[in-house]
CSV table of C-alpha atoms in Angstrom, one decimal:
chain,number,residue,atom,x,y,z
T,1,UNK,CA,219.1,39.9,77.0
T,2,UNK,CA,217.7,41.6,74.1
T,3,UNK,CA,213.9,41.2,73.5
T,4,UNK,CA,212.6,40.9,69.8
T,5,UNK,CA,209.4,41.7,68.3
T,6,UNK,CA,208.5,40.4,65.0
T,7,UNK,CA,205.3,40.5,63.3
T,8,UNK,CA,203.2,39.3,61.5
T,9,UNK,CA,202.7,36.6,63.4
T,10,UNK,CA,201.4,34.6,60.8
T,11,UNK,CA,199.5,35.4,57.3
T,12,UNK,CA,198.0,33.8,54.4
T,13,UNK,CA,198.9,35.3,51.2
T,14,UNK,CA,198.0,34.9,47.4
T,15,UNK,CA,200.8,33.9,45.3
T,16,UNK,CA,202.3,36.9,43.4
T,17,UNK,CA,202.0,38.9,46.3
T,18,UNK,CA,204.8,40.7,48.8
T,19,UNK,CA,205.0,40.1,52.4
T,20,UNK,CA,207.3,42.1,54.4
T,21,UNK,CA,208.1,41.0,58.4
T,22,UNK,CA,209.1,43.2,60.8
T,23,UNK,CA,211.5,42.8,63.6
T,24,UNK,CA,212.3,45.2,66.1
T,25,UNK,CA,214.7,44.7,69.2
T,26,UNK,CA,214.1,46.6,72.3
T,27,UNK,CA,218.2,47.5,72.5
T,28,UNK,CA,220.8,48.2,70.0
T,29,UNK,CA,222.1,44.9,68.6
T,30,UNK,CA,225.1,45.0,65.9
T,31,UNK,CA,223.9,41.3,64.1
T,32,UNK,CA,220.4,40.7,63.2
T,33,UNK,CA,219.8,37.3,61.1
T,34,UNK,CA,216.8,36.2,58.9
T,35,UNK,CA,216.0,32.7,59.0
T,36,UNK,CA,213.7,29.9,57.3
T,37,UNK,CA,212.4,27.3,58.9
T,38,UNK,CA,210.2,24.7,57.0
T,39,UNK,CA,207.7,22.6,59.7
T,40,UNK,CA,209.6,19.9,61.2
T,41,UNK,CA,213.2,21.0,59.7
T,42,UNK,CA,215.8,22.8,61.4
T,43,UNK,CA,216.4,26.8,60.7
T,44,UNK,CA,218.4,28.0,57.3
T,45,UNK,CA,220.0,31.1,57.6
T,46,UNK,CA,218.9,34.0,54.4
T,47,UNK,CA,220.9,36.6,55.3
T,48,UNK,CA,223.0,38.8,57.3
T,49,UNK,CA,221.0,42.0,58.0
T,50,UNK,CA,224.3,44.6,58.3
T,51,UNK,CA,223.2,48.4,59.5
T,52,UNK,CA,224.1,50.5,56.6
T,53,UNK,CA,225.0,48.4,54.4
T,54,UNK,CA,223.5,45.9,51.9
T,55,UNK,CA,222.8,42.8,53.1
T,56,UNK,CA,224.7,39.5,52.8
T,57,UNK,CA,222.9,36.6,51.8
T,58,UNK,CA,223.6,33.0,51.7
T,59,UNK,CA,224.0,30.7,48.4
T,60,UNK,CA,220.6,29.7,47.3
T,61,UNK,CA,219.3,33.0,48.3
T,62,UNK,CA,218.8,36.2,46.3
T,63,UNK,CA,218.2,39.9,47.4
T,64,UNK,CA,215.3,40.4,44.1
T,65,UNK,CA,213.1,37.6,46.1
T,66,UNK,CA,214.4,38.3,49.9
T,67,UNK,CA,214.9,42.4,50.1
T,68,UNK,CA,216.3,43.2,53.4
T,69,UNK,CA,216.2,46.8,55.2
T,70,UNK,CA,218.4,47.5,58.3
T,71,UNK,CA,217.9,51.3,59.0
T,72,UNK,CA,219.2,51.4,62.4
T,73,UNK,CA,220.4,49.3,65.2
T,74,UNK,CA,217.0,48.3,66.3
T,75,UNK,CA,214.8,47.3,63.3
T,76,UNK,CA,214.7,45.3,60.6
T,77,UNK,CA,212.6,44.3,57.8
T,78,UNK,CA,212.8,40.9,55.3
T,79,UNK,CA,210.5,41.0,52.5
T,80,UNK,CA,209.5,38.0,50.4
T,81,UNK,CA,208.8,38.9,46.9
T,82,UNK,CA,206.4,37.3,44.4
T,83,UNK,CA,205.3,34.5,46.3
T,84,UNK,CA,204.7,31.0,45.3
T,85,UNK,CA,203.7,28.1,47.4
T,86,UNK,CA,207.0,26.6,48.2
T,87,UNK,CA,207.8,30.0,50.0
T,88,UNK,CA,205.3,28.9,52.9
T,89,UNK,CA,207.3,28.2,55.8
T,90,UNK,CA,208.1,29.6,59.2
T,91,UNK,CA,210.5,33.0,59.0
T,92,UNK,CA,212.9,34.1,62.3
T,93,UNK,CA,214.7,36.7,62.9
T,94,UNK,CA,217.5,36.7,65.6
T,95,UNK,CA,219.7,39.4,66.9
T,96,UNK,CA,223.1,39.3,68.4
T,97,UNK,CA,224.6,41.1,71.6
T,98,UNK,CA,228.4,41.6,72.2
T,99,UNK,CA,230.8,41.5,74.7
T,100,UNK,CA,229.8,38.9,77.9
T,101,UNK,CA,226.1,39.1,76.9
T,102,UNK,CA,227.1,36.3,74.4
T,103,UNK,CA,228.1,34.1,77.3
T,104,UNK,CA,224.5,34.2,79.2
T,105,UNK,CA,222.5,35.3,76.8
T,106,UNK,CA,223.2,34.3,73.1
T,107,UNK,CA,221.5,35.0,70.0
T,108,UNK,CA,217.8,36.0,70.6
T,109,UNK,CA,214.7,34.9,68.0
T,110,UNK,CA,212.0,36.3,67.4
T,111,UNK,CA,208.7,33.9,67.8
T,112,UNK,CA,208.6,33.9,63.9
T,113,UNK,CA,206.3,34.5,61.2
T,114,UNK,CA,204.0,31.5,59.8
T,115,UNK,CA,203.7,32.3,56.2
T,116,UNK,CA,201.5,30.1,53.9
T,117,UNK,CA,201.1,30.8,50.4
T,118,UNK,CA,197.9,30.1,48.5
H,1,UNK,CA,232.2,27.0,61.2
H,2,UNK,CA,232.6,23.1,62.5
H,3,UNK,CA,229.8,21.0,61.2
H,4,UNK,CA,228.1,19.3,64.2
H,5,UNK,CA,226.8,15.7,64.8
H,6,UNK,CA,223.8,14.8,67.0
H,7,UNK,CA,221.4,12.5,67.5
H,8,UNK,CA,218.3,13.2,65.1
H,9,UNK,CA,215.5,12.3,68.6
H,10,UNK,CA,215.7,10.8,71.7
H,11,UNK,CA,213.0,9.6,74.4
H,12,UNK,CA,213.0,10.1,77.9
H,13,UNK,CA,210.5,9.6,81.3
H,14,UNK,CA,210.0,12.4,83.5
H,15,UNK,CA,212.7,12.4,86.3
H,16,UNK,CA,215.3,11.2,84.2
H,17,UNK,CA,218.8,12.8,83.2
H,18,UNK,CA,219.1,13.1,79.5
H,19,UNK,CA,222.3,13.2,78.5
H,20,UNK,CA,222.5,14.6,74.6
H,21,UNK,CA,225.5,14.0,72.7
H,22,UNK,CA,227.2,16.4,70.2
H,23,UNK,CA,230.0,15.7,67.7
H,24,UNK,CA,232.4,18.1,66.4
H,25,UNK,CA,235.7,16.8,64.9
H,26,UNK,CA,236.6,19.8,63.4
H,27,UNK,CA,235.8,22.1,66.3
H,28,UNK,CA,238.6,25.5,66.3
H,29,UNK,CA,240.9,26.7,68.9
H,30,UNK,CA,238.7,29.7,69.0
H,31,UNK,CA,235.7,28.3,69.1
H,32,UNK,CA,232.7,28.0,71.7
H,33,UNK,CA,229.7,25.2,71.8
H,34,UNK,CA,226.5,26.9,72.1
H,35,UNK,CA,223.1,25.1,72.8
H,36,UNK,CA,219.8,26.1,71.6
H,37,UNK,CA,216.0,25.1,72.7
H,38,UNK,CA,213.6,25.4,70.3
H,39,UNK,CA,209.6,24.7,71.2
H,40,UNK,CA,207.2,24.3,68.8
H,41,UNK,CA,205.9,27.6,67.1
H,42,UNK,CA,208.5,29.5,68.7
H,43,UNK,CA,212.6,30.4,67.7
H,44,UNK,CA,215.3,28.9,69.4
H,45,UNK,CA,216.4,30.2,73.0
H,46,UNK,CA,219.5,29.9,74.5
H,47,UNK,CA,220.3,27.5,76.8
H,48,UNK,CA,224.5,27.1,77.9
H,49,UNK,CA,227.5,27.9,76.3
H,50,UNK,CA,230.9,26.8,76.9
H,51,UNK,CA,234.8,26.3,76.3
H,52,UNK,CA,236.1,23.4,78.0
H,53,UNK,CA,235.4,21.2,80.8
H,54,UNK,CA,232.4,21.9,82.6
H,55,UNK,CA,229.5,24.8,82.9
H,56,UNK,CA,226.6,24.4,84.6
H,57,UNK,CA,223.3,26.9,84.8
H,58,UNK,CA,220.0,26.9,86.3
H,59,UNK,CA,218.8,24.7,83.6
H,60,UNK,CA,221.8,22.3,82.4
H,61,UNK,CA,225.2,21.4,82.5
H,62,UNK,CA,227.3,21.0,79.7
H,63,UNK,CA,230.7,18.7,79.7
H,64,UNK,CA,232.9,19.3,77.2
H,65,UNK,CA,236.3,16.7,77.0
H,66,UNK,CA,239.8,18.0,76.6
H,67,UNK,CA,240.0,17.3,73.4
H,68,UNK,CA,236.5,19.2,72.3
H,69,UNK,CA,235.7,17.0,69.5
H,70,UNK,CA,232.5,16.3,71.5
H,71,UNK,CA,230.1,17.5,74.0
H,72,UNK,CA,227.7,16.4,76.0
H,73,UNK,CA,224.3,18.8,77.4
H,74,UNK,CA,223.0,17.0,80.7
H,75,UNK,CA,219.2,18.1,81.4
H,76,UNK,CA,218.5,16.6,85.5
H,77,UNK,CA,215.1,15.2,86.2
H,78,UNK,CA,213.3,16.4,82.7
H,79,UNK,CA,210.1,17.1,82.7
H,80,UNK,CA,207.2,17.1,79.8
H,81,UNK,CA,207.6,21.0,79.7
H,82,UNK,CA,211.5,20.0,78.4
H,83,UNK,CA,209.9,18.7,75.2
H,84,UNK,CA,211.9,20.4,72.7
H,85,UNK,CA,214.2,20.2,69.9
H,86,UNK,CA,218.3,20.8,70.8
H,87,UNK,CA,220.5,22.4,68.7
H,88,UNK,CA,224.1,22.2,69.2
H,89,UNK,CA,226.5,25.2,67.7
H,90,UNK,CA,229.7,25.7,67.4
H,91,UNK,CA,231.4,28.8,66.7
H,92,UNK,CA,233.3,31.9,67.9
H,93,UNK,CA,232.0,33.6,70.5
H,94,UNK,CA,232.5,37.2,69.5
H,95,UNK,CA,229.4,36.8,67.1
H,96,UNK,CA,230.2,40.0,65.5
H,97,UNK,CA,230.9,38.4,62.0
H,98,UNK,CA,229.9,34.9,62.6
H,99,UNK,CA,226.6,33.4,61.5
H,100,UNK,CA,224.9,30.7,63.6
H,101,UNK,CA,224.6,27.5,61.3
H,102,UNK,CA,222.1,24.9,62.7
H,103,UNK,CA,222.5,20.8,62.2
H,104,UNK,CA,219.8,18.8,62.7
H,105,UNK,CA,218.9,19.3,66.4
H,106,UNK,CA,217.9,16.7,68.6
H,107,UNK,CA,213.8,15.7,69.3
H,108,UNK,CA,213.5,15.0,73.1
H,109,UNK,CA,210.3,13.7,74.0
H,110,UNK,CA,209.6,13.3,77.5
H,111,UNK,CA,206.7,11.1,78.8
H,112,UNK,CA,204.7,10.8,82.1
Protein backbone atom coordinates (compact mmCIF):
# COMPACT_ATOMS: atom_id res chain seq x y z
CA UNK A 1 0.00 0.00 0.00
CA UNK A 2 0.86 3.52 -0.41
CA UNK A 3 3.23 5.17 2.14
CA UNK A 4 2.59 8.90 3.23
CA UNK A 5 4.86 11.45 4.42
CA UNK A 6 3.52 14.41 6.06
CA UNK A 7 5.31 16.96 7.90
CA UNK A 8 5.59 19.03 10.17
CA UNK A 9 5.22 16.79 12.59
CA UNK A 10 4.02 19.10 15.02
CA UNK A 11 4.62 23.09 15.54
CA UNK A 12 3.71 25.85 17.75
CA UNK A 13 2.64 28.88 15.99
CA UNK A 14 1.65 32.57 16.94
CA UNK A 15 -1.80 33.39 16.12
CA UNK A 16 -2.05 35.39 12.82
CA UNK A 17 0.45 33.36 11.34
CA UNK A 18 0.23 30.60 8.24
CA UNK A 19 1.22 27.09 8.53
CA UNK A 20 1.32 25.05 5.54
CA UNK A 21 1.66 20.82 5.89
CA UNK A 22 3.01 18.78 3.50
CA UNK A 23 2.09 15.39 2.34
CA UNK A 24 3.79 13.42 -0.05
CA UNK A 25 2.87 9.72 -1.08
CA UNK A 26 5.60 7.44 -2.26
CA UNK A 27 3.11 6.30 -5.46
CA UNK A 28 0.51 7.94 -7.55
CA UNK A 29 -2.70 8.09 -5.67
CA UNK A 30 -5.89 9.66 -7.50
CA UNK A 31 -7.76 10.83 -3.77
CA UNK A 32 -5.76 12.54 -1.23
CA UNK A 33 -8.08 13.91 1.86
CA UNK A 34 -7.22 16.55 4.61
CA UNK A 35 -8.57 15.92 7.84
CA UNK A 36 -9.00 17.53 11.56
CA UNK A 37 -8.81 15.79 14.40
CA UNK A 38 -9.36 17.64 17.78
CA UNK A 39 -7.55 15.39 20.92
CA UNK A 40 -9.89 12.77 21.95
CA UNK A 41 -12.60 13.33 18.96
CA UNK A 42 -12.80 11.37 15.97
CA UNK A 43 -11.39 12.78 12.39
CA UNK A 44 -13.58 15.65 10.23
CA UNK A 45 -12.93 15.60 6.75
CA UNK A 46 -11.79 19.56 5.15
CA UNK A 47 -11.49 18.76 1.90
CA UNK A 48 -11.06 16.75 -1.20
CA UNK A 49 -7.59 17.54 -2.60
CA UNK A 50 -8.53 16.84 -6.59
CA UNK A 51 -5.14 17.01 -8.99
CA UNK A 52 -5.72 19.85 -11.22
CA UNK A 53 -8.46 21.12 -10.10
CA UNK A 54 -9.70 23.31 -7.12
CA UNK A 55 -10.35 21.65 -4.27
CA UNK A 56 -13.70 20.57 -2.69
CA UNK A 57 -14.31 21.35 0.76
CA UNK A 58 -16.81 20.39 3.17
CA UNK A 59 -19.65 22.76 4.91
CA UNK A 60 -18.06 24.61 7.70
CA UNK A 61 -14.87 24.86 5.79
CA UNK A 62 -13.61 27.60 3.58
CA UNK A 63 -10.65 27.62 0.91
CA UNK A 64 -9.54 31.65 2.26
CA UNK A 65 -8.65 29.81 5.80
CA UNK A 66 -7.75 26.11 4.46
CA UNK A 67 -5.83 26.69 0.86
CA UNK A 68 -5.15 23.50 -0.68
CA UNK A 69 -2.48 22.63 -3.54
CA UNK A 70 -2.50 19.29 -5.44
CA UNK A 71 0.19 19.70 -8.22
CA UNK A 72 0.57 16.20 -9.12
CA UNK A 73 -0.37 12.75 -8.11
CA UNK A 74 2.01 12.54 -5.37
CA UNK A 75 2.01 15.77 -3.19
CA UNK A 76 -0.07 17.83 -1.45
CA UNK A 77 -0.13 20.74 0.60
CA UNK A 78 -3.07 22.27 3.26
CA UNK A 79 -2.42 25.50 4.55
CA UNK A 80 -4.13 27.05 7.55
CA UNK A 81 -4.41 30.71 7.30
CA UNK A 82 -4.44 33.33 10.08
CA UNK A 83 -4.51 31.29 12.94
CA UNK A 84 -6.27 31.56 16.12
CA UNK A 85 -6.31 29.27 19.08
CA UNK A 86 -9.25 27.14 18.22
CA UNK A 87 -7.37 26.02 15.04
CA UNK A 88 -5.01 23.88 17.39
CA UNK A 89 -5.73 20.42 16.67
CA UNK A 90 -4.23 17.38 15.10
CA UNK A 91 -4.23 17.61 10.94
CA UNK A 92 -4.17 14.12 8.62
CA UNK A 93 -3.86 13.68 5.41
CA UNK A 94 -4.91 10.33 3.67
CA UNK A 95 -4.58 9.03 0.23
CA UNK A 96 -6.61 6.59 -1.72
CA UNK A 97 -5.56 3.66 -4.17
CA UNK A 98 -7.84 2.03 -6.74
CA UNK A 99 -8.77 -0.99 -8.18
CA UNK A 100 -8.21 -4.29 -5.52
CA UNK A 101 -5.72 -2.18 -3.52
CA UNK A 102 -8.85 -0.86 -1.78
CA UNK A 103 -9.72 -4.35 -0.61
CA UNK A 104 -6.32 -4.96 1.42
CA UNK A 105 -5.16 -1.90 1.75
CA UNK A 106 -7.55 1.07 2.17
CA UNK A 107 -7.15 4.59 2.69
CA UNK A 108 -3.63 5.43 4.01
CA UNK A 109 -2.86 8.47 6.76
CA UNK A 110 -0.34 10.22 7.29
CA UNK A 111 0.94 10.28 11.10
CA UNK A 112 -0.46 13.91 11.27
CA UNK A 113 0.57 17.26 12.16
CA UNK A 114 0.04 18.46 15.97
CA UNK A 115 -0.69 22.05 15.55
CA UNK A 116 -1.06 24.33 18.65
CA UNK A 117 -1.73 27.96 18.35
CA UNK A 118 -0.45 30.42 20.89
CA UNK B 1 -22.87 7.64 2.87
CA UNK B 2 -24.82 5.37 5.74
CA UNK B 3 -24.32 6.97 9.09
CA UNK B 4 -22.84 4.27 11.45
CA UNK B 5 -23.59 3.21 15.14
CA UNK B 6 -21.00 1.92 17.54
CA UNK B 7 -20.28 1.65 20.84
CA UNK B 8 -18.48 4.93 22.18
CA UNK B 9 -15.63 2.33 24.48
CA UNK B 10 -15.30 -0.93 25.52
CA UNK B 11 -12.96 -2.83 28.10
CA UNK B 12 -11.33 -6.00 27.67
CA UNK B 13 -8.47 -8.52 29.47
CA UNK B 14 -5.69 -9.68 27.50
CA UNK B 15 -6.66 -13.09 25.90
CA UNK B 16 -10.06 -12.24 25.27
CA UNK B 17 -12.12 -12.01 21.95
CA UNK B 18 -13.61 -8.60 21.57
CA UNK B 19 -16.36 -8.63 19.65
CA UNK B 20 -17.23 -4.77 18.45
CA UNK B 21 -20.54 -4.03 17.17
CA UNK B 22 -21.48 -1.72 14.24
CA UNK B 23 -24.90 -0.39 13.19
CA UNK B 24 -25.85 0.64 9.80
CA UNK B 25 -29.60 0.68 8.95
CA UNK B 26 -29.19 2.52 5.94
CA UNK B 27 -26.26 0.62 4.55
CA UNK B 28 -26.47 0.63 0.17
CA UNK B 29 -26.57 -2.23 -2.18
CA UNK B 30 -23.25 -0.95 -3.27
CA UNK B 31 -21.71 -0.41 -0.40
CA UNK B 32 -18.65 -2.01 1.61
CA UNK B 33 -17.90 -1.87 5.60
CA UNK B 34 -14.49 -0.75 6.22
CA UNK B 35 -12.71 -0.78 9.66
CA UNK B 36 -10.09 1.51 10.77
CA UNK B 37 -7.43 1.42 13.83
CA UNK B 38 -6.35 4.47 15.09
CA UNK B 39 -3.39 4.69 17.98
CA UNK B 40 -2.78 7.51 19.78
CA UNK B 41 -0.63 10.26 17.92
CA UNK B 42 -0.97 8.47 14.86
CA UNK B 43 -3.93 8.31 11.67
CA UNK B 44 -6.10 5.55 11.26
CA UNK B 45 -4.83 2.26 9.54
CA UNK B 46 -6.72 -0.10 7.84
CA UNK B 47 -7.74 -3.13 9.34
CA UNK B 48 -10.64 -5.41 7.13
CA UNK B 49 -13.12 -4.68 4.70
CA UNK B 50 -15.96 -6.55 3.57
CA UNK B 51 -19.40 -7.35 1.69
CA UNK B 52 -21.28 -9.92 3.24
CA UNK B 53 -20.87 -12.83 5.43
CA UNK B 54 -17.57 -13.41 6.59
CA UNK B 55 -13.71 -12.10 5.96
CA UNK B 56 -11.11 -12.93 7.94
CA UNK B 57 -7.27 -11.53 7.92
CA UNK B 58 -4.23 -11.89 9.91
CA UNK B 59 -5.53 -9.54 12.42
CA UNK B 60 -9.57 -9.97 12.56
CA UNK B 61 -12.48 -11.27 11.24
CA UNK B 62 -15.34 -9.41 10.38
CA UNK B 63 -19.23 -10.96 10.20
CA UNK B 64 -21.45 -9.15 8.47
CA UNK B 65 -25.46 -10.67 8.53
CA UNK B 66 -27.51 -11.07 5.37
CA UNK B 67 -29.26 -8.33 5.87
CA UNK B 68 -26.06 -5.79 6.46
CA UNK B 69 -27.74 -3.49 8.75
CA UNK B 70 -24.96 -4.54 11.17
CA UNK B 71 -21.57 -5.82 11.52
CA UNK B 72 -19.58 -7.20 13.90
CA UNK B 73 -15.26 -6.86 13.98
CA UNK B 74 -13.96 -9.98 16.10
CA UNK B 75 -10.30 -9.24 17.51
CA UNK B 76 -8.99 -13.08 19.02
CA UNK B 77 -6.95 -13.08 22.18
CA UNK B 78 -6.35 -9.07 22.35
CA UNK B 79 -3.51 -7.86 23.70
CA UNK B 80 -2.50 -4.33 25.41
CA UNK B 81 -0.72 -3.44 22.08
CA UNK B 82 -4.66 -3.63 20.56
CA UNK B 83 -5.38 -0.47 22.58
CA UNK B 84 -6.89 1.55 20.05
CA UNK B 85 -9.81 3.41 18.84
CA UNK B 86 -12.17 1.54 15.94
CA UNK B 87 -13.76 3.18 13.39
CA UNK B 88 -16.39 1.49 11.40
CA UNK B 89 -17.08 2.94 7.63
CA UNK B 90 -19.34 2.38 5.27
CA UNK B 91 -19.13 3.25 1.79
CA UNK B 92 -18.45 2.27 -1.83
CA UNK B 93 -15.55 0.59 -2.50
CA UNK B 94 -14.32 2.26 -5.69
CA UNK B 95 -13.15 5.37 -3.47
CA UNK B 96 -12.67 7.25 -6.47
CA UNK B 97 -15.35 9.95 -5.57
CA UNK B 98 -16.27 8.84 -2.21
CA UNK B 99 -15.10 10.49 1.00
CA UNK B 100 -14.42 8.47 4.15
CA UNK B 101 -16.87 9.92 6.89
CA UNK B 102 -15.92 8.74 10.48
CA UNK B 103 -18.59 8.14 13.59
CA UNK B 104 -17.51 8.03 16.71
CA UNK B 105 -15.19 5.03 16.87
CA UNK B 106 -14.96 2.72 19.57
CA UNK B 107 -12.20 3.03 22.70
CA UNK B 108 -10.89 -0.52 23.42
CA UNK B 109 -8.86 -0.74 26.44
CA UNK B 110 -7.23 -3.84 27.08
CA UNK B 111 -5.79 -4.64 30.59
CA UNK B 112 -3.19 -7.17 31.90
Amino acid sequence: SAVISQKPSRDICQRGTSLTIQCQVDSQVTMMFWYRQQPGQSLTLIATANQGSEATYESGFVIDKFPISRPNLTFSTLTVSNMSPEDSSIYLCSAAETGDNLSNYGYTFGSGTRLTVV
Amino acid sequence: LAKTTQPISMDSYEGQEVNITCSHNNIATNDYITWYQQFPSQGPRFIIQGYKTKVTNEVASLFIPADRKSSTLSLPRVSLSDTAVYYCLVGARSYNTDKLIFGTGTRLQVFP
